[in-house]
PDB file of C-alpha atoms in Angstrom:
ATOM      1  CA  MET Q  11       6.995  -6.559  -6.162  1.00 62.00           C
ATOM      2  CA  LEU Q  12       4.602  -3.899  -7.419  1.00 62.00           C
ATOM      3  CA  ASN Q  13       4.903  -3.335 -11.143  1.00 68.00           C
ATOM      4  CA  THR Q  14       3.350   0.081 -11.552  1.00 72.00           C
ATOM      5  CA  GLN Q  15       3.557   3.407  -9.808  1.00 73.00           C
ATOM      6  CA  THR Q  16      -0.231   3.702  -9.950  1.00 76.00           C
ATOM      7  CA  LEU Q  17      -0.627   0.422  -8.076  1.00 75.00           C
ATOM      8  CA  LEU Q  18       1.781   1.599  -5.374  1.00 77.00           C
ATOM      9  CA  GLN Q  19      -0.068   4.902  -5.129  1.00 78.00           C
ATOM     10  CA  LYS Q  20      -3.367   3.061  -4.771  1.00 80.00           C
ATOM     11  CA  LEU Q  21      -1.920   0.958  -1.962  1.00 79.00           C
ATOM     12  CA  ASP Q  22      -0.627   4.126  -0.305  1.00 78.00           C
ATOM     13  CA  PHE Q  23      -4.095   5.705  -0.554  1.00 82.00           C
ATOM     14  CA  TRP Q  24      -5.898   2.638   0.825  1.00 79.00           C
ATOM     15  CA  LEU Q  25      -3.480   2.422   3.768  1.00 79.00           C
ATOM     16  CA  TRP Q  26      -3.955   6.078   4.637  1.00 79.00           C
ATOM     17  CA  TYR Q  27      -7.738   5.810   4.253  1.00 83.00           C
ATOM     18  CA  PRO Q  28      -8.712   2.241   5.213  1.00 86.00           C
ATOM     19  CA  ASP Q  29     -12.407   3.106   5.544  1.00 88.00           C
ATOM     20  CA  TYR Q  30     -12.457   3.825   1.810  1.00 87.00           C
ATOM     21  CA  LEU Q  31     -10.874   0.433   1.161  1.00 87.00           C
ATOM     22  CA  ALA Q  32     -13.505  -1.269   3.324  1.00 90.00           C
ATOM     23  CA  ASP Q  33     -16.244   0.639   1.477  1.00 90.00           C
ATOM     24  CA  GLU Q  34     -14.842  -0.413  -1.905  1.00 89.00           C
ATOM     25  CA  LEU Q  35     -14.635  -4.035  -0.743  1.00 89.00           C
ATOM     26  CA  LEU Q  36     -18.303  -3.846   0.302  1.00 92.00           C
ATOM     27  CA  ASN Q  37     -19.228  -2.371  -3.102  1.00 91.00           C
ATOM     28  CA  GLU Q  38     -17.367  -5.200  -4.818  1.00 89.00           C
ATOM     29  CA  PHE Q  39     -19.098  -7.719  -2.528  1.00 91.00           C
ATOM     30  CA  GLU Q  40     -22.506  -6.356  -3.599  1.00 93.00           C
ATOM     31  CA  ARG Q  41     -21.536  -6.920  -7.241  1.00 91.00           C
ATOM     32  CA  SER Q  42     -19.829 -10.300  -6.944  1.00 91.00           C
ATOM     33  CA  ARG Q  43     -21.266 -11.822  -3.733  1.00 92.00           C
ATOM     34  CA  GLU Q  44     -17.776 -13.185  -2.949  1.00 88.00           C
ATOM     35  CA  PRO Q  45     -17.818 -13.873   0.823  1.00 90.00           C
ATOM     36  CA  VAL Q  46     -14.095 -13.193   1.199  1.00 89.00           C
ATOM     37  CA  LEU Q  47     -14.694  -9.531   0.290  1.00 88.00           C
ATOM     38  CA  LEU Q  48     -17.198  -9.171   3.122  1.00 90.00           C
ATOM     39  CA  GLU Q  49     -14.706 -10.838   5.455  1.00 89.00           C
ATOM     40  CA  TYR Q  50     -11.898  -8.476   4.367  1.00 87.00           C
ATOM     41  CA  ALA Q  51     -14.102  -5.395   4.813  1.00 90.00           C
ATOM     42  CA  GLY Q  52     -15.167  -6.609   8.248  1.00 92.00           C
ATOM     43  CA  ARG Q  53     -11.568  -7.139   9.309  1.00 88.00           C
ATOM     44  CA  ILE Q  54     -10.663  -3.596   8.328  1.00 87.00           C
ATOM     45  CA  LEU Q  55     -13.701  -2.048  10.003  1.00 88.00           C
ATOM     46  CA  ASP Q  56     -13.270  -4.127  13.163  1.00 88.00           C
ATOM     47  CA  SER Q  57      -9.569  -3.351  13.473  1.00 85.00           C
ATOM     48  CA  GLU Q  58      -8.227  -0.249  15.080  1.00 79.00           C
ATOM     49  CA  GLU Q  59      -5.798   1.755  13.000  1.00 75.00           C
ATOM     50  CA  PRO Q  60      -2.837   2.866  15.114  1.00 71.00           C
ATOM     51  CA  GLU Q  61      -2.241   6.563  15.627  1.00 69.00           C
ATOM     52  CA  LEU Q  62       1.312   6.685  14.299  1.00 60.00           C
ATOM     53  CA  ARG Q  63       1.191   9.421  11.721  1.00 52.00           C
ATOM     54  CA  ALA Q  64       3.903  12.000  12.170  1.00 49.00           C
ATOM     55  CA  ILE Q  65       3.748  13.685   8.767  1.00 47.00           C
ATOM     56  CA  PRO Q  66       0.300  14.576   7.453  1.00 53.00           C
ATOM     57  CA  MET Q  67      -0.333  13.750   3.817  1.00 51.00           C
ATOM     58  CA  LEU Q  68      -0.853  16.713   1.541  1.00 51.00           C
ATOM     59  CA  ARG Q  69      -3.681  15.283  -0.560  1.00 52.00           C
ATOM     60  CA  TYR Q  70      -5.149  18.716  -1.157  1.00 51.00           C
ATOM     61  CA  LYS Q  71      -2.077  19.631  -3.201  1.00 54.00           C
ATOM     62  CA  PHE Q  72      -1.804  16.551  -5.388  1.00 54.00           C
ATOM     63  CA  GLY Q  73      -5.206  14.882  -5.475  1.00 56.00           C
ATOM     64  CA  ALA Q  74      -5.605  11.269  -4.394  1.00 58.00           C
ATOM     65  CA  TYR Q  75      -2.095  10.293  -5.397  1.00 61.00           C
ATOM     66  CA  GLU Q  76       1.084  11.893  -4.161  1.00 65.00           C
ATOM     67  CA  PRO Q  77       4.460  11.902  -5.866  1.00 71.00           C
ATOM     68  CA  LEU Q  78       6.546   8.969  -4.652  1.00 77.00           C
ATOM     69  CA  ASP Q  79       9.964  10.296  -5.623  1.00 79.00           C
ATOM     70  CA  MET Q  80      11.043  11.604  -2.203  1.00 77.00           C
ATOM     71  CA  ALA Q  81       9.893   8.568  -0.199  1.00 80.00           C
ATOM     72  CA  MET Q  82      11.308   6.110  -2.724  1.00 84.00           C
ATOM     73  CA  SER Q  83      14.648   7.925  -2.952  1.00 85.00           C
ATOM     74  CA  ILE Q  84      15.052   7.766   0.840  1.00 84.00           C
ATOM     75  CA  LEU Q  85      14.212   4.044   0.884  1.00 85.00           C
ATOM     76  CA  ALA Q  86      16.411   3.281  -2.145  1.00 88.00           C
ATOM     77  CA  THR Q  87      19.384   5.240  -0.803  1.00 88.00           C
ATOM     78  CA  SER Q  88      19.102   3.272   2.440  1.00 87.00           C
ATOM     79  CA  GLY Q  89      19.141   0.010   0.473  1.00 92.00           C
ATOM     80  CA  LEU Q  90      15.606  -0.927   1.527  1.00 91.00           C
ATOM     81  CA  VAL Q  91      13.944  -0.929  -1.904  1.00 91.00           C
ATOM     82  CA  VAL Q  92      14.954  -1.191  -5.538  1.00 93.00           C
ATOM     83  CA  VAL Q  93      13.142   0.996  -8.052  1.00 88.00           C
ATOM     84  CA  ARG Q  94      13.364   0.040 -11.720  1.00 86.00           C
ATOM     85  CA  SER Q  95      11.940   2.134 -14.521  1.00 81.00           C
ATOM     86  CA  THR Q  96      11.267   1.059 -18.082  1.00 82.00           C
ATOM     87  CA  ARG Q  97      11.576   3.906 -20.557  1.00 79.00           C
ATOM     88  CA  ILE Q  98      10.108   4.494 -23.987  1.00 77.00           C
ATOM     89  CA  GLU Q  99      11.877   7.299 -25.790  1.00 77.00           C
ATOM     90  CA  SER Q 100      11.933  10.180 -23.307  1.00 76.00           C
ATOM     91  CA  ARG Q 101       9.242   9.053 -20.857  1.00 76.00           C
ATOM     92  CA  VAL Q 102       8.932   6.400 -18.215  1.00 70.00           C
ATOM     93  CA  ARG Q 103       6.525   3.667 -19.241  1.00 74.00           C
ATOM     94  CA  GLN Q 104       6.496   1.576 -16.110  1.00 80.00           C
ATOM     95  CA  HIS Q 105       7.961   1.466 -12.608  1.00 81.00           C
ATOM     96  CA  ALA Q 106       8.685  -1.695 -10.599  1.00 85.00           C
ATOM     97  CA  TYR Q 107       9.242  -1.565  -6.841  1.00 87.00           C
ATOM     98  CA  SER Q 108      10.866  -4.382  -4.839  1.00 91.00           C
ATOM     99  CA  LEU Q 109      11.834  -4.724  -1.197  1.00 91.00           C
ATOM    100  CA  THR Q 110      15.415  -5.812  -0.719  1.00 94.00           C
ATOM    101  CA  GLN Q 111      16.417  -8.405   1.856  1.00 96.00           C
ATOM    102  CA  ARG Q 112      17.531  -5.529   4.062  1.00 94.00           C
ATOM    103  CA  GLY Q 113      14.126  -3.888   3.539  1.00 92.00           C
ATOM    104  CA  ARG Q 114      12.329  -7.062   4.641  1.00 93.00           C
ATOM    105  CA  GLU Q 115      14.562  -7.389   7.703  1.00 94.00           C
ATOM    106  CA  THR Q 116      14.020  -3.741   8.609  1.00 92.00           C
ATOM    107  CA  ALA Q 117      10.244  -4.105   8.258  1.00 91.00           C
ATOM    108  CA  ARG Q 118      10.219  -7.227  10.449  1.00 92.00           C
ATOM    109  CA  SER Q 119      12.405  -5.529  13.037  1.00 92.00           C
ATOM    110  CA  ALA Q 120      10.182  -2.434  13.071  1.00 90.00           C
ATOM    111  CA  VAL Q 121       7.071  -4.569  13.660  1.00 91.00           C
ATOM    112  CA  THR Q 122       8.874  -6.487  16.415  1.00 93.00           C
ATOM    113  CA  ASP Q 123       9.893  -3.226  18.102  1.00 90.00           C
ATOM    114  CA  PHE Q 124       6.547  -1.502  17.487  1.00 88.00           C
ATOM    115  CA  PRO Q 125       3.826  -4.177  17.207  1.00 90.00           C
ATOM    116  CA  GLN Q 126       1.163  -1.607  16.319  1.00 88.00           C
ATOM    117  CA  LEU Q 127       2.867  -1.298  12.907  1.00 87.00           C
ATOM    118  CA  GLY Q 128       1.586  -4.812  12.167  1.00 89.00           C
ATOM    119  CA  TRP Q 129      -1.797  -3.262  11.415  1.00 88.00           C
ATOM    120  CA  TYR Q 130      -0.383  -1.834   8.175  1.00 87.00           C
ATOM    121  CA  GLY Q 131       0.953  -5.217   7.093  1.00 88.00           C
ATOM    122  CA  GLN Q 132      -2.430  -6.817   7.761  1.00 87.00           C
ATOM    123  CA  CYS Q 133      -4.215  -4.121   5.761  1.00 86.00           C
ATOM    124  CA  THR Q 134      -1.706  -4.507   2.911  1.00 87.00           C
ATOM    125  CA  ARG Q 135      -2.239  -8.286   2.813  1.00 87.00           C
ATOM    126  CA  LEU Q 136      -6.019  -7.761   2.659  1.00 85.00           C
ATOM    127  CA  TRP Q 137      -5.611  -5.292  -0.182  1.00 84.00           C
ATOM    128  CA  LEU Q 138      -3.258  -7.603  -2.101  1.00 84.00           C
ATOM    129  CA  GLY Q 139      -5.692 -10.504  -1.639  1.00 84.00           C
ATOM    130  CA  TRP Q 140      -8.479  -8.369  -3.034  1.00 81.00           C
ATOM    131  CA  ARG Q 141      -6.338  -7.283  -6.010  1.00 80.00           C
ATOM    132  CA  ARG Q 142      -5.430 -10.908  -6.778  1.00 80.00           C
ATOM    133  CA  ALA Q 143      -9.091 -11.921  -6.571  1.00 76.00           C
ATOM    134  CA  LEU Q 144      -9.926  -9.272  -9.173  1.00 75.00           C
ATOM    135  CA  GLY Q 145      -7.333 -10.801 -11.503  1.00 66.00           C
TER     136      GLY Q 145
END
């Protein structure tokens, strides 16, 4: 589960631009000298991102982060994710995103049918490992 929209948007950005993630991991390695960061960056740089993109991202319109409403509504309506929002007065304070069992099964099935999609799972696991290491 991801507990903030910003965190999900960061993950989205890093997956679309893995070279930036590798560069940030190398910067963090220079500061901390943690060998795992160098290993993670190397894995990303040595891997080959699949050419699967059908819809180009419109970063020039929204900056680094894009609105998630459309993508999340499609996934939620299909029963693949659950989106929970915590409100304070009239604004949303925090979002939490969770894959449902059906979402997990669909993701596994998609990777089985199209193994090149596994690259995104590997990159996500590297990113999550890095986030956990930062605390």
